[in-house]
Amino acid sequence: MQNPYIPYPVVVDKIITEVDTKDIKTFRFKFVNPEDEQKYAYIPGQFGELSIFGKGESPIGIASSPTQKGYVEFTVQKAGVVTTALHEMEEGTLMGIRGPLGNSWPLDFLAGKNIVIVGGGFAFTTLRSLINYMLFEDNRKRFGNITVIYGARNPGLLLYKDELVEWGKRTDINLNVTVDKGDATWKGREGFVPTVCKEVAPSKENAVAVICGPPIMIRFTLPVFFDLGFSKENIITSLEMRMKCGIGKCGRCNVGSKYVCKDGPVFSLAELDKLTPEY
Amino acid sequence: MEKRLIKKDALAGIAKKMADKFLVWAPVKKEDNVLFEPLQKNAEPNFAYLNSKNAPKNVFFPHTETMMKYTRTPKGMVFSTEENKAAESVLFGVRPCDAHSFVLLDKLFDQEKYKDGYYITKRQNTTVISLACVKPPYASCFCTSVDGEPVSSDGADILITDIGSDCLVEFITTKGEKLASYFGDAKADAAADAKKNEIAAKAKEAIKSKIPAHEIKPILDKNFDNPFWNTIYGKCLACGTCTYMCPTCHCFDISDEVKGSDGVRLRSWDSCMFPMFTKETSGHNPRTSQKERWRQRAMHKFKYYVDMFNCIACVGCGRCVMSCPVNLDIRKVVEDISKL
């Protein structure tokens, strides 16, 4: 019986500082035991518990795509005890990761549809996983048009800057990157995410919107999609809650009759309507 | 399965004999309380007890337990898996309400996906012997309202019922039957059975405290936002005693402790009554006040657990009723909900 509480040993292989403020970094982990990579087979939208012995664990969405072999990546903001310890780590350090945990972006439901991805700020990590998964050459034909609207407060806070440039060169993805306010060197779009969504006006025909961002962005973006005619079944998001076990036992992320860790974190708006508003 | 008769005063001797071979958890008097503890040599179990102060859930789900160990190396912490093993054990003489709680906890810890090995191993290696409540001990007992009975074999491998002259021993499961040799060879006759049924009916009758536990599920389905929730939590001190004493409360924390180069990861009981339970690093707390926390407790027991597992997460032991320092009575809460 595999003990779901015991992490897989990993080594911090690469650390990428994502933002100018230096408080968001991407950590690339390699499994100490190569066979563990198979056991850690994940789907975009799932999360893992980053396990630092002596500090504890922190639930973080998986930022890499399963199509990227040989490692797994998490993008982490420095916030509490565990993430602060993580940010102080050097490449080569041993630690642990648990998972993969939770449900995932509903790939079977998304297949054959036009996908609209809306991300704000730091909440872009599991969306990045989904985008890279869909853009992978073996997978691309399974999905229709891909429209991405991604915003950050300023250019320095955009994640995955190199990838954004690469995606921008492709013809099979409609990428719209925006910042609330640009700087001297910014040549791209300025404007809040909800406004850009209105301008881009993705069609509701055979489309699903996958939306992740800070509550304020979500609040103003949803009406835009309702106006565009998207149904609640076709708007998907991911919740965050305080978690410990990650497998629906410890009780912390209990919302109504669901556990966000086990039954989520991904829910459609239609599903969220049935939950108690306690998240 | 087989039934036998033993002398009433034989129980302590049987428990002590079992303790030569197994880890035997038995009711032991500790100062003013009776608690389930591993039976030490020369210690005397107390089977004349009413009910144990604490629920015996700690046998399977200890207050604090080690999940894994690790050591500091120059490259970082390297961990070693704590071998997940449990001694062959006997939980001797639990009350039927508490045995019922194990059935409810199994549903959470032993799900098809994500099995909790720490709990399951101890559960599998333990034989549960229930001691029927022929005289329900407290006015606050309400097991009959929550699918229980004072003389019930639910959750037990062996049920022992005091039928006056002797004790009737019923082997409920094959696991229980394996301990048959400890219970002599006096076969029980039909008369003993009839006597037990008569006693069981009387005991059931004696439970006077009744709550409409089954009626409130559809009401809770619709009343998450009812102003009623504003009225119950005012005096709650958020001490967490109710959840600590509760046989079915199972929320836990996971924490790390380091001493020198060695560390352990522990799990310990936690409580939805505590503000920190759901507070996130950002400062956001989905349950902002004791109102939301109390609603969570009531909802989890009488709605969420029913939605998830089709059973109420309360066994009617009355410990929370007796132990609450401000007399916040779950029975009254349930009754009030039924009138919404």
Coordinates of C-alpha atoms in Angstrom, one line a residue:
Chain A
M1 CA 0.0 0.0 0.0
Q2 CA 1.6 3.3 -1.1
N3 CA 1.5 5.7 1.8
P4 CA 0.1 8.9 0.5
Y5 CA 1.6 10.9 3.3
I6 CA 5.2 10.1 2.5
P7 CA 6.8 12.5 -0.1
Y8 CA 8.9 11.4 -3.0
P9 CA 12.5 12.6 -2.5
V10 CA 13.5 15.2 -5.0
V11 CA 16.5 17.5 -5.6
V12 CA 16.1 21.1 -6.5
D13 CA 17.5 21.1 -10.0
K14 CA 16.9 24.6 -11.1
I15 CA 15.5 27.8 -9.7
I16 CA 14.2 30.6 -11.9
T17 CA 13.4 34.0 -10.5
E18 CA 10.2 34.9 -12.4
V19 CA 9.5 38.5 -11.3
D20 CA 11.3 41.8 -10.7
T21 CA 10.2 41.7 -7.0
K22 CA 12.0 38.4 -6.7
D23 CA 9.3 36.9 -4.5
I24 CA 8.0 34.5 -7.1
K25 CA 10.3 31.7 -8.3
T26 CA 9.9 28.6 -10.3
F27 CA 11.5 25.5 -8.8
R28 CA 12.3 22.6 -11.0
F29 CA 12.6 19.3 -9.2
K30 CA 14.2 16.0 -10.3
F31 CA 13.3 12.8 -8.6
V32 CA 16.1 11.2 -6.6
N33 CA 14.7 7.8 -7.6
P34 CA 14.0 7.9 -11.3
E35 CA 11.2 5.4 -11.1
D36 CA 9.2 7.9 -8.9
E37 CA 8.6 10.1 -12.0
Q38 CA 6.2 7.4 -13.3
K39 CA 4.4 7.3 -10.0
Y40 CA 4.1 11.0 -10.1
A41 CA 2.2 10.9 -13.4
Y42 CA 0.0 14.0 -13.3
I43 CA -2.6 15.9 -15.3
P44 CA -2.6 19.8 -15.7
G45 CA -4.5 21.4 -12.9
Q46 CA -3.4 19.0 -10.2
F47 CA -1.2 20.2 -7.3
G48 CA 1.4 18.8 -5.0
E49 CA 2.5 19.2 -1.4
L50 CA 6.0 20.7 -1.3
S51 CA 7.6 19.1 1.7
I52 CA 10.5 20.7 3.5
F53 CA 11.6 18.7 6.5
G54 CA 11.6 20.7 9.7
K55 CA 9.3 23.3 8.2
G56 CA 6.3 21.5 6.9
E57 CA 4.3 21.3 3.7
S58 CA 2.7 23.7 1.3
P59 CA 0.1 22.9 -1.4
I60 CA 1.1 24.4 -4.7
G61 CA -0.3 23.9 -8.2
I62 CA 1.9 22.1 -10.7
A63 CA 3.3 24.6 -13.2
S64 CA 4.9 22.2 -15.7
S65 CA 3.1 20.0 -18.2
P66 CA 3.3 16.2 -18.2
T67 CA 4.6 16.5 -21.7
Q68 CA 7.8 18.0 -20.2
K69 CA 9.7 14.9 -19.2
G70 CA 12.4 14.4 -16.6
Y71 CA 11.3 17.0 -14.0
V72 CA 8.3 18.7 -12.4
E73 CA 8.0 22.4 -11.8
F74 CA 6.2 24.6 -9.3
T75 CA 6.0 28.3 -9.3
V76 CA 5.9 29.6 -5.7
Q77 CA 5.3 33.0 -4.1
K78 CA 7.3 33.6 -0.9
A79 CA 4.6 34.0 1.7
G80 CA 4.7 31.7 4.7
V81 CA 7.1 29.5 6.6
V82 CA 7.5 26.7 4.0
T83 CA 7.6 28.9 1.0
T84 CA 10.1 31.3 2.6
A85 CA 12.3 28.3 3.4
L86 CA 11.9 27.2 -0.2
H87 CA 12.9 30.6 -1.5
E88 CA 16.1 30.4 0.6
M89 CA 17.1 27.0 -0.9
E90 CA 19.9 26.5 -3.3
E91 CA 20.1 24.3 -6.3
G92 CA 21.1 20.8 -5.3
T93 CA 19.1 20.7 -2.1
L94 CA 17.2 17.6 -1.2
M95 CA 13.5 17.9 -0.2
G96 CA 10.2 16.1 -0.9
I97 CA 7.1 16.4 -3.0
R98 CA 3.8 14.6 -2.5
G99 CA 1.1 14.0 -4.9
P100 CA -0.1 14.5 -7.6
L101 CA -3.2 15.6 -5.7
G102 CA -6.7 16.8 -6.5
N103 CA -8.7 16.5 -9.7
S104 CA -7.4 18.4 -12.8
W105 CA -8.5 20.6 -15.6
P106 CA -11.2 18.4 -17.3
L107 CA -9.2 17.5 -20.4
D108 CA -11.8 15.1 -21.7
F109 CA -14.5 17.9 -21.4
L110 CA -12.1 20.4 -23.0
A111 CA -11.2 18.1 -25.9
G112 CA -12.8 19.2 -29.2
K113 CA -13.7 22.6 -27.9
N114 CA -12.4 26.1 -28.3
I115 CA -10.5 27.0 -25.2
V116 CA -10.4 30.5 -23.7
I117 CA -7.8 30.8 -20.9
V118 CA -7.9 33.8 -18.6
G119 CA -5.2 34.3 -16.0
G120 CA -4.3 37.1 -13.7
G121 CA -1.1 37.7 -11.9
F122 CA 0.4 34.8 -10.0
A123 CA -2.6 32.5 -10.6
F124 CA -1.3 31.6 -14.0
T125 CA 0.8 28.6 -13.0
T126 CA -1.6 25.6 -13.6
L127 CA -3.0 27.5 -16.7
R128 CA 0.6 27.5 -18.0
S129 CA 0.6 23.7 -17.5
L130 CA -2.6 23.4 -19.5
I131 CA -1.4 25.7 -22.3
N132 CA 1.9 23.8 -22.7
Y133 CA -0.1 20.5 -22.6
M134 CA -2.5 21.6 -25.3
L135 CA 0.3 23.1 -27.5
F136 CA 2.3 19.9 -27.4
E137 CA 2.3 18.6 -30.9
D138 CA 0.7 15.3 -30.2
N139 CA -2.1 17.0 -28.3
R140 CA -2.7 20.2 -30.3
K141 CA -5.2 18.7 -32.8
R142 CA -7.4 17.4 -29.9
F143 CA -8.4 21.1 -29.1
G144 CA -10.0 23.8 -31.2
N145 CA -8.9 27.4 -31.1
I146 CA -6.8 28.5 -28.1
T147 CA -7.3 32.0 -26.9
V148 CA -5.2 33.2 -23.9
I149 CA -5.7 36.5 -22.0
Y150 CA -3.1 36.9 -19.4
G151 CA -2.6 40.0 -17.3
A152 CA -0.3 41.3 -14.5
R153 CA -0.1 44.6 -12.7
N154 CA 3.1 45.6 -14.5
P155 CA 5.5 44.0 -17.0
G156 CA 7.9 43.0 -14.3
L157 CA 5.3 40.8 -12.7
L158 CA 4.5 38.7 -15.7
L159 CA 5.5 35.0 -15.3
Y160 CA 7.2 32.8 -17.8
K161 CA 8.4 35.7 -19.9
D162 CA 10.4 33.6 -22.4
E163 CA 7.5 31.3 -23.0
L164 CA 5.2 34.2 -23.6
V165 CA 7.5 35.3 -26.4
E166 CA 7.6 31.8 -27.9
W167 CA 3.8 31.4 -27.7
G168 CA 3.5 34.9 -29.3
K169 CA 5.3 33.6 -32.4
R170 CA 2.9 30.7 -32.9
T171 CA -0.1 30.9 -35.2
D172 CA -2.1 28.2 -33.4
I173 CA -2.7 30.3 -30.3
N174 CA -4.2 33.7 -29.9
L175 CA -2.2 35.2 -27.1
N176 CA -3.2 38.5 -25.5
V177 CA -0.8 39.7 -22.8
T178 CA -1.8 42.8 -20.9
V179 CA -0.5 44.8 -17.9
D180 CA -2.5 47.2 -15.7
K181 CA 0.2 49.8 -16.3
G182 CA 3.2 49.5 -18.6
D183 CA 6.7 51.0 -18.2
A184 CA 9.1 52.8 -20.5
T185 CA 10.0 49.7 -22.4
W186 CA 6.6 48.0 -22.5
K187 CA 5.2 47.9 -26.1
G188 CA 2.3 45.6 -25.4
R189 CA -1.2 46.1 -24.4
E190 CA -2.3 48.0 -21.3
G191 CA -5.6 47.5 -19.5
F192 CA -7.3 45.3 -16.9
V193 CA -8.0 41.7 -17.7
P194 CA -11.9 42.1 -17.7
T195 CA -11.6 45.0 -20.2
V196 CA -9.3 43.0 -22.5
C197 CA -11.7 40.1 -22.3
K198 CA -14.4 42.4 -23.5
E199 CA -12.2 43.6 -26.4
V200 CA -11.1 40.1 -27.4
A201 CA -14.7 39.0 -27.1
P202 CA -14.1 35.2 -27.5
S203 CA -17.1 33.4 -29.0
K204 CA -19.2 31.2 -26.8
E205 CA -19.7 28.7 -29.7
N206 CA -18.4 25.3 -28.6
A207 CA -16.1 27.1 -26.1
V208 CA -15.0 26.7 -22.5
A209 CA -13.4 29.5 -20.5
V210 CA -10.8 28.5 -17.9
I211 CA -10.3 31.4 -15.5
C212 CA -7.8 31.8 -12.7
G213 CA -6.8 35.0 -10.9
P214 CA -7.2 37.1 -7.8
P215 CA -10.8 37.5 -6.5
I216 CA -11.1 41.0 -7.8
M217 CA -10.2 40.0 -11.3
I218 CA -12.6 37.0 -11.1
R219 CA -15.4 39.3 -9.9
F220 CA -15.2 41.7 -12.9
T221 CA -14.3 39.0 -15.5
L222 CA -17.2 36.7 -14.9
P223 CA -19.9 39.2 -16.0
V224 CA -18.0 39.7 -19.2
F225 CA -18.3 36.0 -20.0
F226 CA -21.9 35.9 -18.9
D227 CA -22.5 38.8 -21.4
L228 CA -20.7 36.8 -24.1
G229 CA -23.2 34.0 -23.5
F230 CA -21.0 31.5 -21.7
S231 CA -23.0 29.2 -19.4
K232 CA -21.8 28.4 -15.9
E233 CA -21.1 24.8 -17.0
N234 CA -18.6 26.2 -19.5
I235 CA -16.7 28.4 -17.1
I236 CA -14.1 26.6 -15.1
T237 CA -11.9 27.7 -12.2
S238 CA -9.6 26.4 -9.5
L239 CA -10.0 27.1 -5.8
E240 CA -7.3 27.6 -3.1
M241 CA -7.8 26.7 0.6
R242 CA -5.6 26.0 3.5
M243 CA -4.7 22.3 3.3
K244 CA -2.6 19.8 5.2
C245 CA -3.2 16.2 4.1
G246 CA -4.3 16.8 0.5
I247 CA -6.4 13.6 0.4
G248 CA -9.7 14.5 2.0
K249 CA -9.0 13.5 5.6
C250 CA -7.7 16.3 7.8
G251 CA -10.8 18.4 7.4
R252 CA -9.3 21.8 6.7
C253 CA -10.5 22.4 3.1
N254 CA -13.9 21.1 3.7
V255 CA -16.5 23.2 1.8
G256 CA -20.0 21.9 2.0
S257 CA -19.9 18.2 1.3
K258 CA -16.7 18.5 -0.7
Y259 CA -13.0 18.6 0.0
V260 CA -11.2 21.1 -2.2
C261 CA -8.1 19.0 -2.1
K262 CA -9.7 15.8 -3.2
D263 CA -12.9 16.8 -5.1
G264 CA -11.3 20.0 -6.4
P265 CA -9.4 22.2 -6.7
V266 CA -11.0 22.5 -10.2
F267 CA -14.8 23.3 -10.3
S268 CA -17.1 24.7 -12.9
L269 CA -19.1 27.7 -11.8
A270 CA -22.2 25.5 -12.0
E271 CA -20.6 23.2 -9.4
L272 CA -19.5 26.1 -7.3
D273 CA -23.1 27.3 -7.2
K274 CA -24.0 24.1 -5.4
L275 CA -21.3 24.4 -2.8
T276 CA -21.6 26.5 0.3
P277 CA -19.9 29.9 -0.2
E278 CA -17.2 29.2 2.3
Y279 CA -13.9 29.4 0.5
Chain B
M1 CA -22.0 -17.4 15.2
E2 CA -21.3 -19.0 18.5
K3 CA -22.4 -17.7 21.9
R4 CA -21.1 -18.5 25.3
L5 CA -21.7 -17.7 28.9
I6 CA -19.0 -16.5 31.4
K7 CA -19.2 -15.5 35.0
K8 CA -19.6 -11.8 35.6
D9 CA -16.5 -11.5 37.6
A10 CA -14.4 -13.3 35.0
L11 CA -14.0 -10.3 32.7
A12 CA -10.9 -8.7 34.4
G13 CA -9.2 -12.1 34.5
I14 CA -9.8 -12.6 30.8
A15 CA -8.5 -9.2 29.9
K16 CA -5.4 -9.8 32.0
K17 CA -4.8 -13.1 30.4
M18 CA -5.1 -11.6 26.9
A19 CA -2.6 -9.0 28.0
D20 CA 0.1 -11.7 28.2
K21 CA -0.2 -12.1 24.4
F22 CA -1.7 -8.9 23.0
L23 CA -1.7 -5.2 23.6
V24 CA -4.9 -4.9 25.5
W25 CA -6.6 -1.5 25.8
A26 CA -9.0 -1.6 28.8
P27 CA -10.9 0.9 30.9
V28 CA -8.6 1.9 33.8
K29 CA -9.3 4.3 36.6
K30 CA -7.1 7.4 36.5
E31 CA -7.7 9.8 39.3
D32 CA -11.4 10.7 38.9
N33 CA -11.7 9.4 35.3
V34 CA -11.9 6.1 33.5
L35 CA -9.7 6.1 30.4
F36 CA -8.8 3.4 27.8
E37 CA -5.2 2.6 28.3
P38 CA -2.8 -0.2 27.5
L39 CA -3.3 -2.7 30.4
Q40 CA -0.1 -2.9 32.4
K41 CA 1.0 -5.9 34.4
N42 CA -0.7 -5.9 37.8
A43 CA -3.1 -3.1 36.7
E44 CA -6.7 -3.7 37.3
P45 CA -9.2 -3.0 34.5
N46 CA -12.5 -1.4 35.6
F47 CA -15.4 -3.0 33.8
A48 CA -18.0 -1.4 36.2
Y49 CA -17.4 1.9 34.6
L50 CA -20.1 4.1 33.1
N51 CA -18.2 5.4 30.0
S52 CA -14.7 6.5 29.6
K53 CA -14.0 10.2 29.9
N54 CA -12.3 10.3 26.5
A55 CA -13.6 8.5 23.4
P56 CA -11.4 5.5 22.6
K57 CA -10.7 6.8 19.1
N58 CA -7.1 7.4 20.2
V59 CA -6.5 3.6 19.9
F60 CA -6.7 3.9 16.1
F61 CA -6.1 7.6 15.7
P62 CA -3.7 8.7 18.4
H63 CA -3.7 12.2 19.7
T64 CA -0.2 12.6 18.3
E65 CA 1.6 10.1 16.1
T66 CA 4.8 9.9 14.1
M67 CA 4.2 9.8 10.4
M68 CA 7.9 9.8 9.3
K69 CA 11.4 10.6 10.5
Y70 CA 14.3 12.5 8.9
T71 CA 17.9 13.5 9.5
R72 CA 19.8 16.5 8.5
T73 CA 22.7 16.0 6.0
P74 CA 24.9 18.6 4.3
K75 CA 22.6 18.4 1.3
G76 CA 19.4 18.9 3.2
M77 CA 17.0 16.6 5.2
V78 CA 16.9 13.0 4.2
F79 CA 13.9 11.0 5.4
S80 CA 13.3 7.5 6.4
T81 CA 9.8 6.1 6.3
E82 CA 8.4 5.2 9.7
E83 CA 7.5 1.6 9.4
N84 CA 3.8 1.5 9.6
K85 CA 3.1 -1.4 12.0
A86 CA 0.8 -2.0 14.9
A87 CA 0.9 -4.6 17.6
E88 CA -1.8 -7.3 17.7
S89 CA -4.3 -5.5 20.0
V90 CA -7.6 -6.0 21.8
L91 CA -9.8 -3.1 22.7
F92 CA -11.6 -4.6 25.6
G93 CA -14.9 -3.4 26.9
V94 CA -15.8 -0.3 24.8
R95 CA -19.4 1.0 24.9
P96 CA -21.5 0.3 21.8
C97 CA -21.7 4.0 21.0
D98 CA -18.0 4.2 20.8
A99 CA -17.7 1.0 18.8
H100 CA -20.3 2.5 16.4
S101 CA -17.9 5.5 15.9
F102 CA -15.2 3.1 14.5
V103 CA -17.6 2.2 11.7
L104 CA -18.1 5.9 10.9
L105 CA -14.4 6.6 11.0
D106 CA -13.7 3.7 8.7
K107 CA -15.7 5.4 6.0
L108 CA -13.3 8.3 6.0
F109 CA -9.9 6.7 6.7
D110 CA -10.5 3.6 4.6
Q111 CA -11.9 5.0 1.4
E112 CA -11.4 3.3 -1.9
K113 CA -8.9 6.0 -3.0
Y114 CA -6.4 7.4 -0.5
K115 CA -6.3 4.9 2.2
D116 CA -4.9 6.1 5.5
G117 CA -2.4 3.4 6.4
Y118 CA -1.8 4.7 10.0
Y119 CA -5.4 4.2 10.9
I120 CA -6.1 1.1 8.9
T121 CA -3.2 -0.9 10.2
K122 CA -4.2 -0.3 13.8
R123 CA -7.8 -1.0 13.0
Q124 CA -7.0 -4.3 11.2
N125 CA -4.8 -5.5 14.0
T126 CA -7.3 -4.7 16.8
T127 CA -10.2 -6.9 18.0
V128 CA -13.0 -4.7 19.4
I129 CA -14.9 -6.2 22.3
S130 CA -18.0 -4.2 23.2
L131 CA -19.5 -4.2 26.6
A132 CA -23.2 -3.5 26.3
C133 CA -24.9 -0.7 28.3
V134 CA -27.5 -2.7 30.1
K135 CA -28.2 0.4 32.1
P136 CA -27.5 3.5 30.0
P137 CA -25.2 5.5 32.1
Y138 CA -26.1 9.1 31.6
A139 CA -29.2 11.3 31.2
S140 CA -27.3 12.8 28.2
C141 CA -27.0 9.5 26.3
F142 CA -28.9 9.7 23.0
C143 CA -27.5 6.9 20.9
T144 CA -31.0 5.7 19.9
S145 CA -31.5 9.0 18.0
V146 CA -28.4 8.4 15.9
D147 CA -28.7 4.8 14.6
G148 CA -27.3 3.3 17.8
E149 CA -28.5 1.2 20.6
P150 CA -27.2 0.6 24.1
V151 CA -27.0 -3.1 23.5
S152 CA -25.6 -3.3 19.9
S153 CA -22.8 -5.2 18.2
D154 CA -22.3 -2.5 15.6
G155 CA -18.5 -2.1 15.1
A156 CA -17.8 -4.9 17.5
D157 CA -16.0 -8.2 16.9
I158 CA -17.4 -9.6 20.2
L159 CA -20.3 -8.3 22.2
I160 CA -20.5 -8.9 25.9
T161 CA -23.9 -8.4 27.7
D162 CA -24.5 -8.7 31.4
I163 CA -27.7 -10.8 31.6
G164 CA -27.9 -10.8 35.3
S165 CA -26.5 -14.1 36.5
D166 CA -23.8 -14.4 33.8
C167 CA -22.5 -12.5 30.9
L168 CA -23.5 -13.5 27.4
V169 CA -20.6 -13.5 25.0
E170 CA -21.4 -13.2 21.3
F171 CA -18.8 -13.7 18.6
I172 CA -19.8 -11.3 15.9
T173 CA -17.0 -11.6 13.4
T174 CA -14.4 -14.3 12.5
K175 CA -11.8 -11.9 14.0
G176 CA -13.7 -12.1 17.3
E177 CA -14.1 -15.8 17.1
K178 CA -10.3 -16.2 17.0
L179 CA -10.3 -15.1 20.7
A180 CA -13.0 -17.7 21.6
S181 CA -10.6 -19.8 23.6
Y182 CA -10.4 -17.1 26.2
F183 CA -14.1 -17.3 27.1
G184 CA -14.4 -20.8 28.6
D185 CA -16.6 -23.5 27.1
A186 CA -20.0 -22.8 28.5
K187 CA -22.3 -22.6 25.5
A188 CA -25.2 -20.2 25.8
D189 CA -28.7 -21.5 25.5
A190 CA -31.9 -20.0 24.0
A191 CA -32.9 -18.8 27.4
A192 CA -29.7 -16.6 27.6
D193 CA -30.6 -15.2 24.2
A194 CA -34.1 -14.4 25.3
K195 CA -32.9 -12.7 28.4
K196 CA -30.4 -10.6 26.5
N197 CA -33.1 -9.5 24.1
E198 CA -35.3 -8.5 27.0
I199 CA -32.5 -6.5 28.6
A200 CA -31.7 -4.9 25.2
A201 CA -35.3 -3.7 24.8
K202 CA -35.3 -2.4 28.3
A203 CA -32.0 -0.5 27.9
K204 CA -33.3 1.0 24.7
E205 CA -36.4 2.1 26.5
A206 CA -34.2 3.7 29.2
I207 CA -32.6 6.2 26.8
K208 CA -34.9 9.1 27.4
S209 CA -33.0 11.9 25.6
K210 CA -34.2 12.0 22.0
I211 CA -33.3 14.3 19.2
P212 CA -34.6 14.7 15.7
A213 CA -31.2 14.0 14.1
H214 CA -32.6 12.4 11.0
E215 CA -35.2 15.1 10.4
I216 CA -32.7 17.9 10.1
K217 CA -30.8 16.9 7.0
P218 CA -33.3 18.4 4.5
I219 CA -33.5 21.5 6.7
L220 CA -29.7 21.9 6.8
D221 CA -29.7 21.5 3.0
K222 CA -31.6 24.7 2.7
N223 CA -30.6 26.8 5.7
F224 CA -26.9 27.6 5.3
D225 CA -27.7 31.3 5.5
N226 CA -30.4 31.1 8.1
P227 CA -30.0 33.9 10.8
F228 CA -30.5 31.0 13.3
W229 CA -26.7 30.5 13.1
N230 CA -26.3 33.9 14.7
T231 CA -28.0 32.7 17.8
I232 CA -26.1 29.7 18.9
Y233 CA -22.4 30.5 19.0
G234 CA -22.3 33.6 21.3
K235 CA -21.2 31.7 24.4
C236 CA -18.8 29.3 22.6
L237 CA -15.3 29.8 24.0
A238 CA -13.6 28.1 21.0
C239 CA -11.9 25.8 23.5
G240 CA -12.3 22.8 21.2
T241 CA -13.3 20.4 24.0
C242 CA -16.3 19.1 22.1
T243 CA -14.2 18.0 19.2
Y244 CA -11.5 16.6 21.4
M245 CA -14.0 14.4 23.3
C246 CA -16.0 13.5 20.2
P247 CA -15.6 9.9 19.1
T248 CA -16.2 10.8 15.4
C249 CA -14.3 14.1 15.1
H250 CA -11.2 13.3 13.1
C251 CA -9.7 16.6 11.9
F252 CA -5.9 16.7 12.2
D253 CA -2.8 18.9 11.8
I254 CA 0.5 17.8 10.4
S255 CA 3.6 19.5 11.9
D256 CA 7.3 19.1 11.9
E257 CA 9.6 18.9 15.0
V258 CA 13.3 19.0 14.8
K259 CA 15.8 18.3 17.6
G260 CA 19.5 18.6 16.7
S261 CA 19.9 16.8 13.4
D262 CA 16.8 14.6 13.7
G263 CA 13.3 15.5 13.0
V264 CA 9.8 13.9 12.9
R265 CA 6.7 14.7 11.1
L266 CA 3.7 14.3 13.4
R267 CA 0.0 14.3 13.0
S268 CA -2.1 15.5 15.9
W269 CA -5.7 16.2 16.6
D270 CA -6.9 19.6 15.4
S271 CA -10.3 21.3 15.7
C272 CA -12.6 23.2 13.4
M273 CA -13.4 25.3 16.5
F274 CA -10.1 27.0 16.2
P275 CA -9.7 30.2 14.2
M276 CA -6.3 29.1 12.8
F277 CA -7.8 25.9 11.5
T278 CA -8.7 27.5 8.1
K279 CA -6.7 30.7 8.2
E280 CA -4.6 31.0 5.1
T281 CA -1.1 32.5 4.7
S282 CA -2.7 35.5 2.9
G283 CA -4.7 36.3 6.0
H284 CA -7.9 35.3 4.4
N285 CA -10.1 33.0 6.5
P286 CA -13.1 31.3 4.9
R287 CA -14.6 30.8 8.4
T288 CA -14.3 34.2 9.9
S289 CA -16.0 33.9 13.2
Q290 CA -17.2 31.2 15.7
K291 CA -20.5 31.4 14.0
E292 CA -19.1 29.8 10.8
R293 CA -17.1 27.3 12.9
W294 CA -20.2 26.2 14.9
R295 CA -22.2 25.9 11.7
Q296 CA -19.4 23.8 10.3
R297 CA -19.5 21.4 13.3
A298 CA -23.3 21.0 13.0
M299 CA -23.3 20.8 9.2
H300 CA -20.4 18.3 9.1
K301 CA -22.1 15.9 11.6
F302 CA -25.6 16.1 10.3
K303 CA -25.4 17.0 6.7
Y304 CA -22.0 16.8 5.1
Y305 CA -21.2 13.3 6.5
V306 CA -24.7 12.2 5.4
D307 CA -24.1 13.5 1.9
M308 CA -20.7 11.8 1.7
F309 CA -21.2 8.5 3.5
N310 CA -25.0 8.3 4.1
C311 CA -24.6 8.3 7.9
I312 CA -24.7 10.8 10.7
A313 CA -21.3 11.6 12.3
C314 CA -22.6 11.5 15.8
V315 CA -23.0 8.4 18.0
G316 CA -25.0 10.0 20.8
C317 CA -22.4 9.4 23.6
G318 CA -23.1 12.8 25.1
R319 CA -19.5 13.6 25.9
C320 CA -19.7 17.0 24.2
V321 CA -22.9 17.8 26.2
M322 CA -21.2 16.8 29.5
S323 CA -17.9 18.5 28.8
C324 CA -18.8 21.8 27.3
P325 CA -17.8 24.5 29.8
V326 CA -20.6 26.8 28.7
N327 CA -23.3 24.1 28.3
L328 CA -23.7 24.5 24.6
D329 CA -25.8 21.5 24.0
I330 CA -25.7 19.9 20.5
R331 CA -29.1 18.2 21.3
K332 CA -30.7 21.7 21.7
V333 CA -29.0 22.9 18.5
V334 CA -30.5 19.9 16.6
E335 CA -33.9 20.4 18.1
D336 CA -33.8 24.1 17.2
I337 CA -32.8 23.3 13.6
S338 CA -35.7 20.9 13.3
K339 CA -38.0 23.8 14.0
L340 CA -36.6 26.1 11.3

